[in-house]
């Protein structure tokens, strides 16, 4: 494959049959996925699932044991330098030279990545502005707060105008306010770049990404859009109702309704009982519950259908994997 | 070439903004000064029959600097980056392993040499105060500096190599010092072990750093010795490159 062929049509990342074995441990096994240009993809998995390993292979830090990885049409094994030029990589924990000043560091990184003097100056100005580093550009990195350091890391990843950003746990160790800033930054960056962001925090992926890859024990369990995953998992949608009714009557209703496969009854405060209902078919139980309550004159103060958060999906998917013999 | 220059500059700057850098320079200057003091006392009013540079090298302080300074200078090259994690950002930038190794080596060597630079003033001082204007032999002086350069290259490459195999600066410095000291002590083999002529004697003479240095301080530049230093330097730099590459084999 020649350079000319790496055009817009190619997916940004193409991974086929990727396996990485360390001495006596398989870190990732037979991963295959593609990431299209302009997508923001969340790479989700518990600690030790193989996220960092995959990202390190993508960024040419270490080679794969087997499998093919192409970034923007370039094979990471045979053309690592071209791949590196296309990637802005921010490793886990965002290591920086603490003894350097922000601007000095960014300039050093820009020059290291092959930018000329003038262009590196322009780019540094640009990323300083995007990442909101204007106020601290002459401060020592070691004196910055973690949130600012994270922004310096992002600025570094962006400085050579890469098509693809790979961010390994970008919000780890930040306080909620800083997390919000960084997330917003990632979302904004997603408008112009392809972004692959790893995390074990599910709500983060849910908020920043439009596509999710769930990885567990080095294998891909799900590869879908956030919405698609939700739909896939919504087969059993639970309904939660809080009803004030005589317990026997309520039990009688719950036990004899064909629509309710399974229920759970918990006393709430005062006279109310919290019922968690599982429908027997793919159906909405809410009208049924409402009608029954009205007919019997029960007080109904809450009636909701639970939407699956990514969290549930994740737990379910990883549990399914474990039940399958892992 | 640009990444190499950028990295070399950054390495050099790293020394000059850190306290360790200035402490190293101060220590080197202190020891060189002590050596100079001994030399001046020896010179004071007495006839002297060897080149000044030879007398200068012929004391403990000179070799103490040559043995101690390179491990201290080079210990941070790779170990510190590995420890702080910046190694990963460095190695994922579009820079070749060779460029990284060469830049770190060049930076460390330039810093080591710059720490020697004030010594250049000594001959001028001597010339100013000496009665005999021929006291300072420029040839011998040049030889001495070439000797320091070659010796420094070799020991810096050893230091880089040792720094590239560990995350701990202390261990890197210790390893480099032990190997450097071993190489240095091997010089005495030609004096101690093989007194009768033979191939052993030839070999030991060839690797005797002390003998080499004596020749350099007399202004004798022997191509065999230059090749000896350069080839060993290249060898250790090669090992360093392999050690940097080794992350791919694991």
Coordinates of C-alpha atoms in Angstrom, one line a residue:
Chain A
X1 CA 0.0 0.0 0.0
X2 CA 1.4 3.3 -1.0
X3 CA 1.1 6.7 0.6
X4 CA -1.2 8.0 -2.1
X5 CA -3.8 5.5 -1.1
X6 CA -4.2 6.7 2.4
X7 CA -7.1 9.0 1.5
X8 CA -10.2 10.2 3.2
X9 CA -12.1 7.0 2.4
X10 CA -9.9 4.9 4.7
X11 CA -11.1 4.4 8.2
X12 CA -8.9 6.3 10.7
X13 CA -8.1 3.2 12.7
X14 CA -8.4 -0.3 11.3
X15 CA -7.5 -3.2 13.7
X16 CA -7.7 -6.8 12.6
X17 CA -6.9 -9.8 14.7
X18 CA -4.7 -7.9 17.1
X19 CA -3.1 -10.0 19.8
X20 CA -0.5 -9.1 22.3
X21 CA 1.2 -11.6 24.5
X22 CA 3.5 -10.7 27.3
X23 CA 5.8 -13.4 28.7
X24 CA 3.2 -15.6 30.3
X25 CA 0.0 -13.5 29.9
X26 CA -2.2 -12.7 27.1
X27 CA -3.0 -9.0 27.3
X28 CA -5.3 -8.7 24.3
X29 CA -6.6 -11.4 22.1
X30 CA -7.8 -11.2 18.5
X31 CA -9.2 -7.7 18.7
X32 CA -10.8 -6.3 15.5
X33 CA -12.5 -3.0 15.1
X34 CA -12.6 0.0 12.9
X35 CA -12.9 3.7 13.8
X36 CA -14.2 6.0 11.1
X37 CA -12.9 9.5 10.5
X38 CA -14.5 12.1 12.7
X39 CA -15.8 9.6 15.2
X40 CA -15.4 10.0 19.0
X41 CA -15.0 6.5 20.3
X42 CA -15.0 5.4 23.9
X43 CA -12.8 2.5 24.8
X44 CA -14.4 1.1 27.9
X45 CA -13.2 -1.6 30.2
X46 CA -12.2 -2.4 33.8
X47 CA -8.7 -1.9 34.8
X48 CA -6.4 -4.4 33.3
X49 CA -8.7 -5.2 30.4
X50 CA -6.1 -4.3 27.8
X51 CA -7.0 -0.7 27.0
X52 CA -3.6 0.8 27.6
X53 CA -1.9 -2.1 25.7
X54 CA -4.1 -1.5 22.7
X55 CA -3.4 2.2 22.8
X56 CA 0.3 1.7 23.1
X57 CA 0.3 -0.5 20.0
X58 CA -1.8 2.0 18.1
X59 CA 0.7 4.7 19.0
X60 CA 3.7 2.6 18.0
X61 CA 5.1 2.4 21.5
X62 CA 5.2 -1.4 21.4
X63 CA 4.5 -3.8 18.6
X64 CA 1.8 -6.4 18.5
X65 CA 2.4 -10.1 18.8
X66 CA 0.2 -10.6 15.7
X67 CA -2.5 -8.9 13.8
X68 CA -2.7 -5.9 11.5
X69 CA -3.2 -2.3 12.7
X70 CA -3.5 0.6 10.3
X71 CA -3.9 4.2 11.2
X72 CA -5.0 6.4 8.4
X73 CA -4.0 3.6 6.0
X74 CA -0.5 3.3 7.3
X75 CA 0.6 0.1 8.9
X76 CA 1.9 0.8 12.4
X77 CA 4.5 -1.9 12.0
X78 CA 6.0 -1.0 8.7
X79 CA 5.5 2.8 8.8
X80 CA 5.6 3.9 12.4
X81 CA 6.9 7.4 11.7
X82 CA 4.0 8.3 9.5
X83 CA 1.6 6.8 12.0
X84 CA 3.2 8.8 14.8
X85 CA 2.8 12.0 12.9
X86 CA -0.9 11.3 12.5
X87 CA -1.5 10.6 16.2
X88 CA -1.6 12.8 19.2
X89 CA -1.2 10.5 22.1
X90 CA -1.7 11.3 25.7
X91 CA -0.6 8.4 27.9
X92 CA -2.1 7.4 31.2
X93 CA -1.3 9.7 34.1
X94 CA -0.1 12.3 31.5
X95 CA 3.7 12.4 32.1
X96 CA 5.3 15.8 31.6
X97 CA 8.6 17.5 32.1
X98 CA 7.8 19.2 35.4
X99 CA 10.9 21.4 35.2
X100 CA 9.9 23.1 32.0
X101 CA 7.6 26.0 31.4
X102 CA 4.3 25.4 29.6
X103 CA 5.2 27.3 26.5
X104 CA 8.7 26.1 26.4
X105 CA 7.5 22.5 26.7
X106 CA 4.9 22.8 24.0
X107 CA 7.5 24.4 21.7
X108 CA 9.9 21.6 22.4
X109 CA 7.3 19.0 21.6
X110 CA 6.3 20.8 18.4
X111 CA 9.8 21.0 17.2
X112 CA 10.4 17.3 18.3
X113 CA 7.4 16.3 16.2
X114 CA 9.1 17.9 13.2
X115 CA 7.4 21.4 12.9
X116 CA 9.5 24.3 11.7
X117 CA 10.3 27.3 13.9
X118 CA 7.5 29.5 12.6
X119 CA 4.9 26.8 12.3
X120 CA 5.6 25.5 15.8
X121 CA 5.2 29.1 17.1
X122 CA 1.8 29.4 15.4
X123 CA 0.6 26.0 16.5
X124 CA 1.7 26.6 20.1
X125 CA -0.2 29.8 20.1
X126 CA -3.2 28.0 18.6
X127 CA -3.3 25.1 21.1
X128 CA -2.6 27.4 24.0
X129 CA -5.7 29.2 23.1
X130 CA -7.9 26.1 22.5
X131 CA -6.8 24.5 25.8
X132 CA -7.1 27.7 27.8
X133 CA -3.5 27.8 28.8
X134 CA -3.0 31.5 28.1
X135 CA -2.8 32.5 31.8
X136 CA -0.2 29.8 32.7
X137 CA 2.0 29.7 29.6
X138 CA 5.0 31.0 31.4
X139 CA 4.6 28.9 34.6
X140 CA 6.5 25.9 35.4
X141 CA 4.6 22.7 34.7
X142 CA 5.5 21.4 38.1
X143 CA 3.6 24.3 39.7
X144 CA 0.4 23.7 37.9
X145 CA -2.7 22.0 39.2
X146 CA -3.6 18.6 37.8
X147 CA -6.4 20.0 35.7
X148 CA -4.0 22.4 34.0
X149 CA -1.5 19.7 33.5
X150 CA -4.1 17.6 31.8
X151 CA -4.7 20.5 29.5
X152 CA -1.0 20.8 28.8
X153 CA -1.0 17.1 27.9
X154 CA -3.9 17.7 25.5
X155 CA -2.2 20.7 24.0
X156 CA 0.9 18.5 23.4
X157 CA -1.2 15.8 21.8
X158 CA -2.8 18.5 19.5
X159 CA 0.3 20.5 18.7
X160 CA 1.3 18.8 15.4
X161 CA -2.3 18.8 14.0
X162 CA -2.9 15.1 14.2
X163 CA -5.9 13.5 12.6
X164 CA -6.3 11.1 15.5
X165 CA -6.2 11.8 19.2
X166 CA -5.6 8.9 21.5
X167 CA -6.3 9.8 25.1
X168 CA -5.6 7.2 27.8
X169 CA -7.8 7.9 30.8
X170 CA -7.7 11.7 30.4
X171 CA -9.8 12.5 33.5
X172 CA -8.2 10.2 36.0
X173 CA -7.4 11.9 39.3
X174 CA -9.2 15.2 38.5
X175 CA -11.8 16.9 40.7
X176 CA -15.4 17.0 39.3
X177 CA -15.0 20.6 38.1
X178 CA -11.8 19.8 36.2
X179 CA -13.3 16.6 34.8
X180 CA -16.1 18.7 33.4
X181 CA -13.7 21.1 31.7
X182 CA -11.6 18.3 30.2
X183 CA -14.7 16.4 29.0
X184 CA -16.0 19.6 27.3
X185 CA -12.6 20.0 25.7
X186 CA -12.7 16.4 24.4
X187 CA -16.2 16.9 23.0
X188 CA -15.1 20.1 21.3
X189 CA -12.1 18.4 19.8
X190 CA -14.3 15.6 18.5
X191 CA -15.8 18.0 16.1
X192 CA -12.6 18.3 14.1
X193 CA -10.6 15.2 15.1
X194 CA -11.1 11.5 15.4
X195 CA -10.8 10.7 19.1
X196 CA -10.2 7.4 20.8
X197 CA -10.6 7.9 24.5
X198 CA -10.3 5.2 27.1
X199 CA -11.9 5.1 30.5
X200 CA -13.3 2.9 33.1
X201 CA -15.7 5.6 34.1
X202 CA -18.8 4.8 32.2
X203 CA -20.7 8.0 32.5
X204 CA -17.8 9.8 31.0
X205 CA -17.9 7.7 27.8
X206 CA -21.7 8.2 27.8
X207 CA -21.2 11.9 27.9
X208 CA -18.4 12.4 25.5
X209 CA -18.6 9.6 22.9
X210 CA -21.0 8.6 20.2
X211 CA -19.5 5.1 19.8
X212 CA -18.4 2.6 22.4
X213 CA -16.1 -0.4 22.4
X214 CA -16.4 -2.5 25.5
X215 CA -13.3 -4.6 26.2
X216 CA -12.9 -7.1 28.9
X217 CA -10.1 -9.6 29.5
X218 CA -8.5 -8.6 26.3
X219 CA -11.6 -9.2 24.2
X220 CA -14.2 -7.0 22.6
X221 CA -17.6 -7.6 24.1
X222 CA -19.6 -4.9 22.4
X223 CA -18.9 -2.5 19.6
X224 CA -21.8 -0.2 18.9
X225 CA -23.2 3.3 19.3
X226 CA -24.2 4.4 22.7
X227 CA -27.8 4.5 21.6
X228 CA -27.6 1.1 19.9
X229 CA -26.2 -0.4 23.0
X230 CA -29.0 1.0 25.1
X231 CA -31.5 -0.4 22.7
X232 CA -29.9 -3.7 22.6
X233 CA -30.0 -3.9 26.3
X234 CA -33.6 -2.6 26.7
X235 CA -35.3 -5.9 26.2
X236 CA -36.1 -6.2 29.8
X237 CA -37.0 -2.7 30.9
X238 CA -37.8 -2.6 34.5
X239 CA -40.7 -0.5 35.8
X240 CA -40.5 1.0 39.3
X241 CA -43.7 2.0 41.0
X242 CA -44.3 3.4 44.5
X243 CA -47.8 2.5 45.5
X244 CA -49.7 3.0 48.8
X245 CA -52.0 -0.1 48.9
X246 CA -52.8 -3.0 51.3
X247 CA -50.0 -5.4 50.9
X248 CA -52.2 -8.5 50.2
X249 CA -54.2 -6.8 47.5
X250 CA -51.0 -5.6 45.8
X251 CA -49.4 -9.1 46.1
X252 CA -52.5 -10.6 44.6
X253 CA -52.4 -8.3 41.6
X254 CA -48.7 -8.8 41.0
X255 CA -48.8 -12.5 41.3
X256 CA -51.7 -13.0 39.0
X257 CA -50.8 -10.6 36.2
X258 CA -49.6 -12.5 33.2
X259 CA -47.6 -9.5 32.0
X260 CA -45.4 -9.4 35.0
X261 CA -42.7 -12.0 34.9
X262 CA -41.0 -11.1 38.1
X263 CA -41.4 -8.6 40.9
X264 CA -39.8 -7.3 44.0
X265 CA -41.6 -5.6 46.8
X266 CA -39.9 -3.4 49.3
X267 CA -41.5 -1.2 52.0
X268 CA -40.8 2.5 51.4
X269 CA -41.5 5.3 53.9
X270 CA -45.0 5.7 55.5
X271 CA -47.6 3.4 53.7
X272 CA -45.8 3.2 50.4
X273 CA -44.4 0.1 48.9
X274 CA -41.8 0.1 46.2
X275 CA -42.4 -2.4 43.5
X276 CA -39.8 -3.3 40.9
X277 CA -41.4 -5.1 38.0
X278 CA -39.9 -7.1 35.2
X279 CA -42.2 -7.5 32.1
X280 CA -42.7 -10.9 30.7
X281 CA -42.6 -9.7 27.1
X282 CA -41.1 -6.7 25.5
X283 CA -43.8 -4.3 26.7
X284 CA -44.4 -1.3 28.7
X285 CA -46.0 -2.1 32.1
X286 CA -46.8 1.5 33.1
X287 CA -50.3 1.8 31.7
X288 CA -51.2 -1.5 33.4
X289 CA -49.9 -0.4 36.7
X290 CA -51.6 2.9 36.4
X291 CA -55.0 1.4 35.4
X292 CA -54.9 -1.1 38.3
X293 CA -54.0 1.6 40.8
X294 CA -56.8 3.8 39.6
X295 CA -59.4 1.0 39.7
X296 CA -58.5 0.0 43.2
X297 CA -58.1 3.6 44.4
X298 CA -54.5 3.1 45.4
X299 CA -52.2 6.1 45.8
X300 CA -49.5 6.1 43.2
X301 CA -46.7 8.5 43.7
X302 CA -44.0 7.3 41.3
X303 CA -44.1 5.3 38.1
X304 CA -40.9 5.1 36.0
X305 CA -39.4 2.9 33.5
X306 CA -35.7 2.6 34.0
X307 CA -33.5 3.6 31.2
X308 CA -30.4 1.5 31.1
X309 CA -27.3 3.6 31.8
X310 CA -24.1 2.5 30.3
X311 CA -23.2 1.3 33.7
X312 CA -25.8 -1.4 33.8
X313 CA -25.0 -2.4 30.2
X314 CA -21.3 -2.6 31.1
X315 CA -22.0 -4.7 34.3
X316 CA -24.3 -6.9 32.4
X317 CA -22.0 -7.5 29.5
X318 CA -19.0 -8.2 31.7
X319 CA -21.1 -10.5 33.9
X320 CA -22.4 -12.4 30.9
X321 CA -18.8 -12.9 29.9
X322 CA -17.9 -14.3 33.3
X323 CA -20.9 -16.7 33.3
X324 CA -19.7 -18.0 29.9
X325 CA -16.8 -19.5 31.7
X326 CA -14.3 -16.8 32.3
Chain B
X1 CA 18.1 15.9 12.0
X2 CA 15.7 18.4 13.5
X3 CA 14.4 16.1 16.2
X4 CA 18.0 15.3 17.1
X5 CA 19.0 18.9 17.4
X6 CA 15.8 19.7 19.4
X7 CA 16.4 16.8 21.7
X8 CA 20.1 17.7 22.2
X9 CA 19.2 21.2 23.0
X10 CA 16.6 20.1 25.5
X11 CA 19.0 17.7 27.1
X12 CA 21.6 20.4 27.5
X13 CA 19.0 22.8 28.8
X14 CA 17.9 20.1 31.3
X15 CA 21.4 20.1 32.8
X16 CA 21.7 23.8 33.0
X17 CA 18.3 24.4 34.7
X18 CA 18.8 21.7 37.3
X19 CA 20.7 22.1 40.6
X20 CA 22.4 18.8 39.9
X21 CA 24.0 20.3 36.8
X22 CA 25.6 23.2 38.7
X23 CA 26.6 21.0 41.6
X24 CA 28.4 18.7 39.1
X25 CA 30.2 21.7 37.6
X26 CA 31.1 23.0 41.0
X27 CA 32.4 19.6 42.1
X28 CA 34.5 19.2 39.0
X29 CA 35.9 22.7 39.3
X30 CA 36.7 22.1 42.9
X31 CA 38.6 18.9 42.2
X32 CA 40.4 20.4 39.2
X33 CA 41.3 23.4 41.4
X34 CA 42.8 21.1 44.0
X35 CA 44.9 19.4 41.3
X36 CA 46.1 22.7 40.1
X37 CA 47.0 23.7 43.6
X38 CA 49.2 20.6 44.0
X39 CA 50.8 21.4 40.7
X40 CA 51.6 25.0 41.7
X41 CA 53.1 23.9 45.0
X42 CA 55.3 21.4 43.1
X43 CA 56.3 24.0 40.6
X44 CA 57.1 26.7 43.2
X45 CA 60.7 27.5 42.7
X46 CA 61.8 24.1 41.7
X47 CA 63.1 22.8 38.4
X48 CA 60.6 20.6 36.6
X49 CA 61.3 18.2 33.9
X50 CA 58.0 17.0 32.6
X51 CA 55.3 18.7 30.7
X52 CA 52.9 20.6 33.0
X53 CA 49.9 18.8 31.5
X54 CA 51.5 15.4 32.5
X55 CA 52.0 16.6 36.0
X56 CA 48.5 17.8 36.0
X57 CA 47.1 14.5 35.0
X58 CA 49.4 12.6 37.3
X59 CA 47.4 13.1 40.4
X60 CA 44.4 11.4 42.0
X61 CA 42.0 14.3 41.5
X62 CA 42.1 14.2 37.7
X63 CA 41.1 10.6 37.4
X64 CA 38.6 11.0 40.2
X65 CA 36.8 13.5 38.1
X66 CA 37.0 11.4 35.0
X67 CA 35.6 8.4 36.8
X68 CA 32.9 10.1 38.9
X69 CA 31.5 12.9 36.7
X70 CA 30.2 10.9 33.7
X71 CA 28.0 8.5 35.8
X72 CA 26.5 11.5 37.6
X73 CA 26.0 13.4 34.4
X74 CA 24.5 10.5 32.5
X75 CA 22.4 8.8 35.2
X76 CA 19.3 10.8 34.4
X77 CA 19.4 10.4 30.6
X78 CA 17.0 7.5 30.3
X79 CA 16.3 6.4 33.9
X80 CA 14.7 9.7 34.9
X81 CA 12.4 9.7 31.8
X82 CA 11.4 6.1 32.4
X83 CA 10.7 6.8 36.1
X84 CA 8.6 9.9 35.4
X85 CA 6.8 8.3 32.4
X86 CA 7.9 11.0 29.9
X87 CA 9.7 8.1 28.1
X88 CA 6.4 7.1 26.6
X89 CA 5.6 10.6 25.2
X90 CA 9.2 10.7 23.9
X91 CA 9.0 7.3 22.2
X92 CA 5.6 7.9 20.6
X93 CA 6.8 11.1 19.0
X94 CA 8.1 10.7 15.4
X95 CA 11.7 10.2 16.4
X96 CA 13.9 7.2 15.8
X97 CA 15.5 5.3 18.6
X98 CA 18.9 6.2 17.3
X99 CA 18.2 9.9 17.2
X100 CA 17.1 9.7 20.9
X101 CA 20.2 7.8 22.0
X102 CA 22.5 10.1 20.0
X103 CA 20.8 13.2 21.3
X104 CA 21.1 12.1 24.9
X105 CA 24.7 11.1 24.5
X106 CA 25.6 14.3 22.7
X107 CA 23.8 16.4 25.4
X108 CA 25.5 14.6 28.2
X109 CA 28.9 14.8 26.6
X110 CA 28.6 18.5 25.8
X111 CA 27.6 19.2 29.3
X112 CA 30.6 17.2 30.6
X113 CA 32.9 19.1 28.4
X114 CA 31.4 22.4 29.3
X115 CA 32.1 21.6 32.9
X116 CA 35.8 21.4 32.0
X117 CA 35.8 24.6 30.0
X118 CA 37.0 26.9 32.8
X119 CA 40.1 24.8 33.0
X120 CA 41.1 26.5 29.8
X121 CA 41.9 29.5 31.8
X122 CA 44.6 27.7 33.9
X123 CA 47.3 27.7 31.2
X124 CA 46.7 31.4 30.6
X125 CA 47.1 32.1 34.3
X126 CA 50.3 30.0 34.4
X127 CA 51.6 31.8 31.4
X128 CA 51.0 35.1 33.0
X129 CA 52.9 34.3 36.1
X130 CA 55.5 31.9 34.9
X131 CA 59.1 33.1 34.4
X132 CA 59.8 30.7 31.7
X133 CA 57.4 31.5 28.8
X134 CA 57.8 28.0 27.4
X135 CA 56.2 26.5 30.5
X136 CA 52.9 26.0 28.7
X137 CA 53.2 23.7 25.8
X138 CA 50.2 24.2 23.5
X139 CA 50.6 20.8 21.8
X140 CA 50.5 19.0 25.1
X141 CA 47.6 21.1 26.1
X142 CA 45.6 20.2 23.0
X143 CA 46.5 16.6 23.5
X144 CA 45.2 16.7 27.0
X145 CA 41.9 18.1 25.9
X146 CA 41.5 15.5 23.2
X147 CA 42.3 12.9 25.8
X148 CA 39.5 14.3 28.0
X149 CA 37.1 14.4 25.1
X150 CA 37.8 10.7 24.1
X151 CA 37.8 9.5 27.7
X152 CA 34.6 11.5 28.3
X153 CA 32.9 10.0 25.2
X154 CA 33.6 6.5 26.3
X155 CA 32.5 7.0 29.9
X156 CA 29.4 9.0 28.8
X157 CA 28.4 6.2 26.5
X158 CA 28.8 3.7 29.3
X159 CA 26.7 5.9 31.5
X160 CA 23.9 6.2 28.8
X161 CA 23.9 2.5 28.4
X162 CA 23.5 1.8 32.1
X163 CA 20.8 4.5 32.4
X164 CA 18.8 2.9 29.6
X165 CA 18.5 -0.4 31.4
X166 CA 16.9 0.8 34.6
X167 CA 14.4 3.2 36.0
X168 CA 16.5 4.2 39.0
X169 CA 19.1 6.9 38.6
X170 CA 21.1 5.7 41.6
X171 CA 21.4 2.2 40.1
X172 CA 22.3 3.7 36.8
X173 CA 25.1 5.8 38.3
X174 CA 26.4 2.9 40.4
X175 CA 26.5 0.5 37.4
X176 CA 28.2 3.1 35.2
X177 CA 30.7 3.8 38.0
X178 CA 31.5 0.2 38.6
X179 CA 32.0 -0.6 34.9
X180 CA 34.0 2.6 34.4
X181 CA 36.2 1.8 37.5
X182 CA 36.7 -1.8 36.3
X183 CA 37.9 -0.5 32.9
X184 CA 40.2 2.0 34.6
X185 CA 41.6 -0.5 37.1
X186 CA 42.4 -2.9 34.2
X187 CA 45.1 -0.3 33.3
X188 CA 47.1 -1.6 36.2
X189 CA 47.1 -5.1 34.9
X190 CA 50.0 -4.1 32.6
X191 CA 52.0 -3.0 35.6
X192 CA 51.0 -5.8 38.0
X193 CA 50.3 -9.1 36.3
X194 CA 52.3 -9.5 33.1
X195 CA 55.8 -8.2 33.7
X196 CA 57.4 -10.5 31.0
X197 CA 56.9 -9.5 27.4
X198 CA 54.4 -11.4 25.5
X199 CA 50.9 -11.1 24.0
X200 CA 49.4 -10.5 27.5
X201 CA 51.6 -7.5 27.9
X202 CA 50.6 -6.1 24.5
X203 CA 47.0 -6.5 25.2
X204 CA 47.2 -5.0 28.7
X205 CA 49.2 -2.1 27.3
X206 CA 46.6 -1.5 24.6
X207 CA 43.8 -1.2 27.1
X208 CA 45.6 0.8 29.7
X209 CA 43.7 4.0 30.1
X210 CA 46.4 5.5 32.3
X211 CA 49.1 5.0 29.6
X212 CA 46.8 6.4 27.0
X213 CA 46.2 9.5 29.1
X214 CA 49.9 9.9 29.7
X215 CA 50.5 9.9 26.0
X216 CA 47.8 12.4 25.4
X217 CA 49.1 14.8 28.1
X218 CA 52.5 14.6 26.4
X219 CA 50.8 15.7 23.2
X220 CA 51.1 12.3 21.5
X221 CA 47.9 11.4 19.6
X222 CA 48.2 7.7 18.7
X223 CA 45.7 6.6 16.2
X224 CA 45.4 3.2 17.8
X225 CA 44.3 4.8 21.0
X226 CA 41.8 7.1 19.3
X227 CA 40.3 4.1 17.5
X228 CA 40.2 2.2 20.8
X229 CA 38.1 5.0 22.5
X230 CA 35.9 5.7 19.5
X231 CA 35.2 2.0 18.8
X232 CA 34.3 1.4 22.5
X233 CA 32.1 4.4 22.5
X234 CA 30.3 3.3 19.4
X235 CA 29.9 -0.2 20.9
X236 CA 28.3 1.1 24.1
X237 CA 26.0 3.4 22.1
X238 CA 25.0 0.4 20.0
X239 CA 24.2 -1.4 23.2
X240 CA 22.1 1.6 24.3
X241 CA 20.2 1.6 21.1
X242 CA 19.5 -2.1 21.5
X243 CA 18.3 -1.6 25.0
X244 CA 16.0 1.2 23.9
X245 CA 14.7 -1.1 21.2
X246 CA 14.3 -4.0 23.6
X247 CA 10.8 -2.7 24.7
X248 CA 9.6 -4.1 21.4
X249 CA 10.9 -7.6 22.0
X250 CA 9.2 -8.1 25.3

